[in-house]
PDB file of C-alpha atoms in Angstrom:
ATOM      1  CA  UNK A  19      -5.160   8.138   3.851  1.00  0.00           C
ATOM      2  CA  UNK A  20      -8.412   6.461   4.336  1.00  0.00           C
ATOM      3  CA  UNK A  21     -11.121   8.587   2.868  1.00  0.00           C
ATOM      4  CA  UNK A  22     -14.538   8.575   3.815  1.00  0.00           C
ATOM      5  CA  UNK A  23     -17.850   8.563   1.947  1.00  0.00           C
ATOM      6  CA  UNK A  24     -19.160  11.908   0.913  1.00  0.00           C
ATOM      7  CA  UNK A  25     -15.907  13.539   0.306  1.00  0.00           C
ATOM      8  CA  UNK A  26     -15.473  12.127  -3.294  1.00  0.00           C
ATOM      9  CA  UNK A  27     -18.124  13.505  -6.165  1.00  0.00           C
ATOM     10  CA  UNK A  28     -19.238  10.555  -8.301  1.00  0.00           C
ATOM     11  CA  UNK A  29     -17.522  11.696 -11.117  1.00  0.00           C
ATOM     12  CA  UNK A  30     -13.729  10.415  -9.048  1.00  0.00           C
ATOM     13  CA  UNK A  31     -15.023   7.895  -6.766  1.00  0.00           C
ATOM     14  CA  UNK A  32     -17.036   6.012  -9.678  1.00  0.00           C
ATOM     15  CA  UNK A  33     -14.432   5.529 -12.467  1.00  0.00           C
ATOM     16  CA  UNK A  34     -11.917   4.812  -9.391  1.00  0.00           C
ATOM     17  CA  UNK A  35     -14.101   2.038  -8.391  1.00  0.00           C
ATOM     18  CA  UNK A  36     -14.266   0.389 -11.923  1.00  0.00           C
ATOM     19  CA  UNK A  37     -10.510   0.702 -12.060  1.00  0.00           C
ATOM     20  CA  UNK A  38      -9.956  -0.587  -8.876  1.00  0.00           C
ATOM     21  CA  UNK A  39     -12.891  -3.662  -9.378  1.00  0.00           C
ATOM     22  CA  UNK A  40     -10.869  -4.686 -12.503  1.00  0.00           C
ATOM     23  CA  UNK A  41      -7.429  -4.838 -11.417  1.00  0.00           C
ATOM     24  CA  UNK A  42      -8.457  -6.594  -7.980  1.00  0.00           C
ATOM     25  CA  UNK A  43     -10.787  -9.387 -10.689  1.00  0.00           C
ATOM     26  CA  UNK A  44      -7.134  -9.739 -12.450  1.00  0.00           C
ATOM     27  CA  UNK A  45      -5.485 -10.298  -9.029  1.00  0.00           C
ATOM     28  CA  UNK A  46      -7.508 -12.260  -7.898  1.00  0.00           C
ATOM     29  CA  UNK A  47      -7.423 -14.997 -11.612  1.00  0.00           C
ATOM     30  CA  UNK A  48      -3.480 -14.480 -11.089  1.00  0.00           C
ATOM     31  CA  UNK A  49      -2.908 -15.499  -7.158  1.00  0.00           C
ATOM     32  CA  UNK A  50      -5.119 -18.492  -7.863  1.00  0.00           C
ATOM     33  CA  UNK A  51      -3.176 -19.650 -10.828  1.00  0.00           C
ATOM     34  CA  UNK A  52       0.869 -18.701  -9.834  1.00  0.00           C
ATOM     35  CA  UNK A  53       0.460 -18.850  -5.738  1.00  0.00           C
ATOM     36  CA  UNK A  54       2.054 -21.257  -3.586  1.00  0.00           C
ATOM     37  CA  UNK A  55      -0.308 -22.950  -0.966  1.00  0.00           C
ATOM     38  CA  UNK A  56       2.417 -22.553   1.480  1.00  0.00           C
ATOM     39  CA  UNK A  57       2.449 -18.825   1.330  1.00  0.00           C
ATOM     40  CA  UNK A  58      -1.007 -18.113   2.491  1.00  0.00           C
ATOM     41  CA  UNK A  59      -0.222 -17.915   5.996  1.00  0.00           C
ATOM     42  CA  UNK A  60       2.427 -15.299   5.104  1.00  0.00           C
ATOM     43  CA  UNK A  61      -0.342 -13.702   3.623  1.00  0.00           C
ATOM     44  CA  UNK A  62      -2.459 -13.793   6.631  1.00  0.00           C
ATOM     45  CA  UNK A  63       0.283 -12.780   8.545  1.00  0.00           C
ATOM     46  CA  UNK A  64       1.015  -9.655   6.380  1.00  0.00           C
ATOM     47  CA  UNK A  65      -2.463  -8.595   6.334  1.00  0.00           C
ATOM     48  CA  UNK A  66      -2.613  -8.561  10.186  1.00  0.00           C
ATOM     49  CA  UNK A  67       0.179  -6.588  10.615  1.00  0.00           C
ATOM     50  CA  UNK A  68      -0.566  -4.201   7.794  1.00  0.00           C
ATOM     51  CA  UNK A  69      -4.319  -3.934  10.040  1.00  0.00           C
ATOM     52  CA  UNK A  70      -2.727  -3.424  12.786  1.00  0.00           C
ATOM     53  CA  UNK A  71      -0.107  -0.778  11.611  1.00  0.00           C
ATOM     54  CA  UNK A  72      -3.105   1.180  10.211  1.00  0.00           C
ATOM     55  CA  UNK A  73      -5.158   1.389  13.011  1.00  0.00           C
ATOM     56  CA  UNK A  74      -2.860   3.931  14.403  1.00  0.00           C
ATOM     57  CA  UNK A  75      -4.348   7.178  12.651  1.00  0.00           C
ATOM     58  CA  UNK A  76      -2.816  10.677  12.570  1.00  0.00           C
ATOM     59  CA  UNK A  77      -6.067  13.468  11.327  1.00  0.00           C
ATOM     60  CA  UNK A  78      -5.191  15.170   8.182  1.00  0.00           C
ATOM     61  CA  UNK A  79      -6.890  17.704   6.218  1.00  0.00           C
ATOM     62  CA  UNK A  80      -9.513  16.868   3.818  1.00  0.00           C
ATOM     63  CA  UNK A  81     -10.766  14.348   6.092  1.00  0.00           C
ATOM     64  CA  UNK A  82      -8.384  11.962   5.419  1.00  0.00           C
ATOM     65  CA  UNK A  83      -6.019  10.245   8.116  1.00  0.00           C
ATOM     66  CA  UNK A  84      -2.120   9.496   7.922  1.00  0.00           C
ATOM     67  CA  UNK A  85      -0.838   6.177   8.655  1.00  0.00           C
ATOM     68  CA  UNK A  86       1.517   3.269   8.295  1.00  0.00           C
ATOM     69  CA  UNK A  87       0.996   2.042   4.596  1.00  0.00           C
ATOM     70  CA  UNK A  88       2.820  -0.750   4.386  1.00  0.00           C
ATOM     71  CA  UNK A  89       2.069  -1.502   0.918  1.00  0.00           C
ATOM     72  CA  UNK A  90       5.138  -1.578  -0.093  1.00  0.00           C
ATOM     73  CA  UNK A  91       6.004  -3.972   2.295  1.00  0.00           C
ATOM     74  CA  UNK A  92       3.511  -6.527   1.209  1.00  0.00           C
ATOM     75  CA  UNK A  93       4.332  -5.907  -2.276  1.00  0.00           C
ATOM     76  CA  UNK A  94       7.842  -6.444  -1.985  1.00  0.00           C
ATOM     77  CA  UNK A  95       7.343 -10.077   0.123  1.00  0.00           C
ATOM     78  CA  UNK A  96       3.982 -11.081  -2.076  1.00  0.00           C
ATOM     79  CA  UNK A  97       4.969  -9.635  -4.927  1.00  0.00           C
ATOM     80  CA  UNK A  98       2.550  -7.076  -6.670  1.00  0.00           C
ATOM     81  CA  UNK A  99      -0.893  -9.185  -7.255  1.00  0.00           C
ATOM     82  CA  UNK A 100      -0.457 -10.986  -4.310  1.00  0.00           C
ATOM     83  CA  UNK A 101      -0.201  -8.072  -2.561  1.00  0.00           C
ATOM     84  CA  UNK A 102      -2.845  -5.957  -4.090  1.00  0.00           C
ATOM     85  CA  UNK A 103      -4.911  -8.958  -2.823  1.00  0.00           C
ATOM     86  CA  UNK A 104      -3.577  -8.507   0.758  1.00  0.00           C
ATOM     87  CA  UNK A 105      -4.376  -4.489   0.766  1.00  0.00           C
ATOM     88  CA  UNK A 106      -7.688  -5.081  -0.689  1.00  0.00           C
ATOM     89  CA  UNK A 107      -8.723  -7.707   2.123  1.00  0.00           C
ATOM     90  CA  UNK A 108      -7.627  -4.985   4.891  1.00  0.00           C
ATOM     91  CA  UNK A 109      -9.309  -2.123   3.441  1.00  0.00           C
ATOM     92  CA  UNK A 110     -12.475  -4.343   3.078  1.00  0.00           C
ATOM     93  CA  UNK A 111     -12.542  -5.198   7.171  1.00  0.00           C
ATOM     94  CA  UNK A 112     -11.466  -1.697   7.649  1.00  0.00           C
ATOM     95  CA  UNK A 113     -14.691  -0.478   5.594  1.00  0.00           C
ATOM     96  CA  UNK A 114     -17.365  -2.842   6.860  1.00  0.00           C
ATOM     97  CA  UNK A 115     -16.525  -3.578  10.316  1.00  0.00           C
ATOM     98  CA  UNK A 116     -14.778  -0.692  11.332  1.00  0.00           C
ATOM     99  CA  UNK A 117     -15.978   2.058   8.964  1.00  0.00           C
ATOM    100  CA  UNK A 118     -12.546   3.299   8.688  1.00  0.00           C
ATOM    101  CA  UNK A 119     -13.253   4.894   5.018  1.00  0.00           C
ATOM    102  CA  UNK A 120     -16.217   4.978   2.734  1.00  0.00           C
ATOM    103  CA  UNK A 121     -18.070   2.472   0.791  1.00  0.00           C
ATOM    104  CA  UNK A 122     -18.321   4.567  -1.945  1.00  0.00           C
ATOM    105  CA  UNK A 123     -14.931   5.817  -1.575  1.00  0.00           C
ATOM    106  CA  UNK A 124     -13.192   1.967  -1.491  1.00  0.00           C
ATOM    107  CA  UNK A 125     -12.290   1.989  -5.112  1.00  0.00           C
ATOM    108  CA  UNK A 126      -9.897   5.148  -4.751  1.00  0.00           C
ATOM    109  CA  UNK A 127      -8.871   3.903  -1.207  1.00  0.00           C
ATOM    110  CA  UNK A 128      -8.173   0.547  -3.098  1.00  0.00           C
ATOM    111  CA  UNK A 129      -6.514   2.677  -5.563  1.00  0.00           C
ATOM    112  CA  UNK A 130      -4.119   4.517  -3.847  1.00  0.00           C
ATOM    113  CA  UNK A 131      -3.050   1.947  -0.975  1.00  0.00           C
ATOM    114  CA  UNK A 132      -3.090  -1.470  -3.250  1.00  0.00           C
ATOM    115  CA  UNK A 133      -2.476  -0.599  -6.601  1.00  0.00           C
ATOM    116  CA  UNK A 134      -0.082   2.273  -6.064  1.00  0.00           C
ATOM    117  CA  UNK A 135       0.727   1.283  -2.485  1.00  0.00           C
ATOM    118  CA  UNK A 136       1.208  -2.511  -3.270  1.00  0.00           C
ATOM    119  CA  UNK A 137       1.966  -2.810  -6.525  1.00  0.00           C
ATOM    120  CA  UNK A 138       3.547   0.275  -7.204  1.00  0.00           C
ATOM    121  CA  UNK A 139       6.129  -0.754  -4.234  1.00  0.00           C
ATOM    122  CA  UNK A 140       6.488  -4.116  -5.362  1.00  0.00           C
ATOM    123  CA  UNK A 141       7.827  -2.320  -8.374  1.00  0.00           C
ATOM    124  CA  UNK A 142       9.864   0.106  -6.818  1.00  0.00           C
ATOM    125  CA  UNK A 143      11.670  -2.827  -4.994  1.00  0.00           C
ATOM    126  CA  UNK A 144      11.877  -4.503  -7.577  1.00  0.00           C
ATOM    127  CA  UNK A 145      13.927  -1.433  -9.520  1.00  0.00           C
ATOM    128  CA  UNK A 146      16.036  -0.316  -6.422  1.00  0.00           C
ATOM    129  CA  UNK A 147      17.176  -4.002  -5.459  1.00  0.00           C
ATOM    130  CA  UNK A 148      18.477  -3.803  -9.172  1.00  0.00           C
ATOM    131  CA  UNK A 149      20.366  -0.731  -8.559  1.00  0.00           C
ATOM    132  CA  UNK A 150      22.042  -0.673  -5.171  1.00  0.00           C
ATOM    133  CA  UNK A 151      24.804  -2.436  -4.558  1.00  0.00           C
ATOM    134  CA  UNK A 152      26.751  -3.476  -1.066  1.00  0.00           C
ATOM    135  CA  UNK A 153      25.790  -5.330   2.277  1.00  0.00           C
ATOM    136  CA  UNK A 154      22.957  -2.682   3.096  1.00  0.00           C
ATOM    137  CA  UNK A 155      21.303  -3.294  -0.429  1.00  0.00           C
ATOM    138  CA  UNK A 156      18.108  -5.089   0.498  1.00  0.00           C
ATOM    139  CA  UNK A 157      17.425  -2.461   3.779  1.00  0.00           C
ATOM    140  CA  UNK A 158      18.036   0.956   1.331  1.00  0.00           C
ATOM    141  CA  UNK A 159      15.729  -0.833  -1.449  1.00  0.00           C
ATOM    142  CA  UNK A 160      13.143  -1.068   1.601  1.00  0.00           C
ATOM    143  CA  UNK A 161      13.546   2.233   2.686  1.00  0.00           C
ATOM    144  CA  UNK A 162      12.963   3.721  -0.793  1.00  0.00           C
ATOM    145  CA  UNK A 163      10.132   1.662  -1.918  1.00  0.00           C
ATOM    146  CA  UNK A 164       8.276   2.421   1.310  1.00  0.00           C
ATOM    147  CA  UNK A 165       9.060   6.088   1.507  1.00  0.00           C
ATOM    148  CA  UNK A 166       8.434   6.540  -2.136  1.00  0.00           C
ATOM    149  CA  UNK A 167       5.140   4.589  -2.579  1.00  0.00           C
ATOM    150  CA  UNK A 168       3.838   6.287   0.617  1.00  0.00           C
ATOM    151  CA  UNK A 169       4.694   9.907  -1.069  1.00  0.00           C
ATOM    152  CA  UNK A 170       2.536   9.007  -4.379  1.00  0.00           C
ATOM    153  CA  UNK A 171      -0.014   7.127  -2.701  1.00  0.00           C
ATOM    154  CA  UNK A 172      -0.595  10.648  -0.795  1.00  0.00           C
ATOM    155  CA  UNK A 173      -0.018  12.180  -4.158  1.00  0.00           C
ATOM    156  CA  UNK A 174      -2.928  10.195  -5.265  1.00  0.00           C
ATOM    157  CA  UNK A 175      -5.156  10.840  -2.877  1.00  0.00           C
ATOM    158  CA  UNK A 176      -4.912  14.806  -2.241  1.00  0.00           C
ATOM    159  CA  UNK A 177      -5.437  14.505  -5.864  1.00  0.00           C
ATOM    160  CA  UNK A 178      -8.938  12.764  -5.857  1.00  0.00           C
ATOM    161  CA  UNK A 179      -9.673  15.411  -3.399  1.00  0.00           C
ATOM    162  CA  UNK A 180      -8.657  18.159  -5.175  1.00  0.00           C
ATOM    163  CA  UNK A 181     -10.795  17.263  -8.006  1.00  0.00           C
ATOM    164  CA  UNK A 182     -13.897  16.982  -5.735  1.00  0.00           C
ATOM    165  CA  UNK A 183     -12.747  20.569  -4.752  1.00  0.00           C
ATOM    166  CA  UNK A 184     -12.681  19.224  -0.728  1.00  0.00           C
ATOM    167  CA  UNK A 185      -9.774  20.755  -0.259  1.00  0.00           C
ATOM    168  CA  UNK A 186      -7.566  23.519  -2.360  1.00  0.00           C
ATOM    169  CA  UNK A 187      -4.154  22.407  -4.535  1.00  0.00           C
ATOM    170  CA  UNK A 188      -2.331  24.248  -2.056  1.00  0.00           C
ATOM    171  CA  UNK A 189      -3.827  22.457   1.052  1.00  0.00           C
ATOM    172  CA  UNK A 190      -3.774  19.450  -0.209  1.00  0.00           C
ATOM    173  CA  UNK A 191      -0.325  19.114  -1.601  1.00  0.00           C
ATOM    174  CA  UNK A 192       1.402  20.824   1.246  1.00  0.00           C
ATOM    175  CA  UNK A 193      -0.105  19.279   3.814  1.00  0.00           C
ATOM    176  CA  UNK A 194      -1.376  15.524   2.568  1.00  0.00           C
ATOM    177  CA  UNK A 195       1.519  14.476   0.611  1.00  0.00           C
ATOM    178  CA  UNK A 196       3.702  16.439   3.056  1.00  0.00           C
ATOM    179  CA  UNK A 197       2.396  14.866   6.398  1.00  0.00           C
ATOM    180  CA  UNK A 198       2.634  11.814   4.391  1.00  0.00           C
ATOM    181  CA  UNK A 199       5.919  12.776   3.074  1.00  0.00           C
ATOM    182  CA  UNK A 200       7.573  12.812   7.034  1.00  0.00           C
ATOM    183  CA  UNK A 201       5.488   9.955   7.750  1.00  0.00           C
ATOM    184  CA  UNK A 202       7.465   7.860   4.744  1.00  0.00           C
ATOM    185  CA  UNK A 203      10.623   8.107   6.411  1.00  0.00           C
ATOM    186  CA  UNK A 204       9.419   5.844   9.397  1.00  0.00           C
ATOM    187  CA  UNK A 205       7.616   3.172   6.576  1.00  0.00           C
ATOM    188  CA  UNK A 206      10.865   3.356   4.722  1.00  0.00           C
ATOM    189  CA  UNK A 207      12.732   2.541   7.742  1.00  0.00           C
ATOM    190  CA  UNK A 208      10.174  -0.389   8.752  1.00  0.00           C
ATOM    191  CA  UNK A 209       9.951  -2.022   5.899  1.00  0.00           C
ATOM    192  CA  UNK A 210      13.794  -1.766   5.118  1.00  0.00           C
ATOM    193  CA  UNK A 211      14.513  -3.312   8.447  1.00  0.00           C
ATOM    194  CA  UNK A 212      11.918  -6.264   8.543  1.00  0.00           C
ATOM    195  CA  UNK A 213      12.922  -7.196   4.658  1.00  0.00           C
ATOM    196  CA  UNK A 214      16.596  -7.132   6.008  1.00  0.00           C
ATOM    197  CA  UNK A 215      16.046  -8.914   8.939  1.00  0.00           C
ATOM    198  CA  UNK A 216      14.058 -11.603   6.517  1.00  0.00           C
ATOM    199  CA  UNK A 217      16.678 -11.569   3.768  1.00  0.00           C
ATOM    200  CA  UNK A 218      19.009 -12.862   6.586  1.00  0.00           C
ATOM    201  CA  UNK A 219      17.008 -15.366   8.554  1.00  0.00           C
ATOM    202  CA  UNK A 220      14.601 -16.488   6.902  1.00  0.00           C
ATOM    203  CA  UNK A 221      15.602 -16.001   2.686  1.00  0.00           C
ATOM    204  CA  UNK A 222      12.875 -18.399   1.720  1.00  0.00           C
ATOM    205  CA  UNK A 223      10.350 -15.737   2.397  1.00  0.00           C
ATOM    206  CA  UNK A 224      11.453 -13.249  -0.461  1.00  0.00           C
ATOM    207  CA  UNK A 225      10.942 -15.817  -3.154  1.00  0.00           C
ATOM    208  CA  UNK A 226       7.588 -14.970  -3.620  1.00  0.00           C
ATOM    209  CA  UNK A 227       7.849 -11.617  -4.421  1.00  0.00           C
ATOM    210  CA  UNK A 228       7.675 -12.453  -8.334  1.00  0.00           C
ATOM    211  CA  UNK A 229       3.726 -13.287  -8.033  1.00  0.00           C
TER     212      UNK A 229
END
């Protein structure tokens, strides 16, 4: 889902990267105020394995590459600031040092993984947890915010390069959102397990979801 530089005409990548700039400036003002001390090793922790998770690329078309999101998985533990925060961080290492998507193109990568990826999850968990009931509650809330996030995150970004005309509406909706859209089942299933497995050993984790 990374996308690189020179895919992106100025007219998407440059608004992207204003919208992007100001909601990571408000994240930023909001984990300094609200977040616990304690919970920046979680943090850490969750940006590692989100790093990790993404280095594992699958080539799709447009010149984009399908991976493990897991934005909805930080969102969901963090909360959605906190975990905006998190994706942002990643994305940054994965630009500079790795040049795993564009410079120019960070804003919209910011876009769809933290914003929609992070805090879009954080709110889908948020809504599901609300609306399942039973045993399996916090695993199927998982499995939906991952999935789902992952599917309009891809959404987003065939989008971007639709308007930049990189790819047709037919390629890129097919094929991005549906590679993505097989790819979601597996995130939904990760990130439903590990908040499950949390939930059960270690509870004091999920309280921070609220920042």
């Amino acid at each position: 889902m990374h996308i690189p530089d020179g895919f992106l005409t100025p007219r998407v990548w440059a608004p992207l990267d204003v919208v992007s700039g100001c909601f990571v400036a408000v994240g930023l003002r909001r984990v300094s105020e609200a977040f616990e001390e304690k919970a920046i090793p979680l943090m850490g922790v969750l940006a590692a394995f989100v790093f990790a998770g993404q280095m594992i690329n699958i080539p799709v078309a447009g010149g984009t590459s399908g991976h493990f999101l897991g934005g909805a998985l930080v969102g969901a533990l963090l909360g959605p600031w906190a975990g905006l925060i998190v994706m942002t961080v990643v994305l940054f290492v994965q630009c500079f040092l790795f040049q795993d998507g564009g410079v120019a193109a960070l804003g919209a990568n910011i876009f769809n993984m933290g914003v929609i990826g992070a805090m879009g999850g954080a709110a889908l968990y948020r809504t599901a947890v609300s609306v399942f009931k039973g045993p399996r509650r916090v695993f199927w809330s998982g499995f939906f915010a991952g999935w789902l996030a992952m599917i309009i995150s891809s959404l987003c970004c065939a989008s971007q390069l639709c308007l930049s005309k990189v790819v047709s509406g037919s390629t890129g909706f097919s094929v991005i959102v549906g590679v993505h859209g097989v790819l979601g089942l597996l995130e939904g299933v990760v990130t439903g397990v590990v908040l499950e497995s949390l939930s059960r050993s270690r509870p004091d984790l999920l309280k921070y979801g609220g920042v």
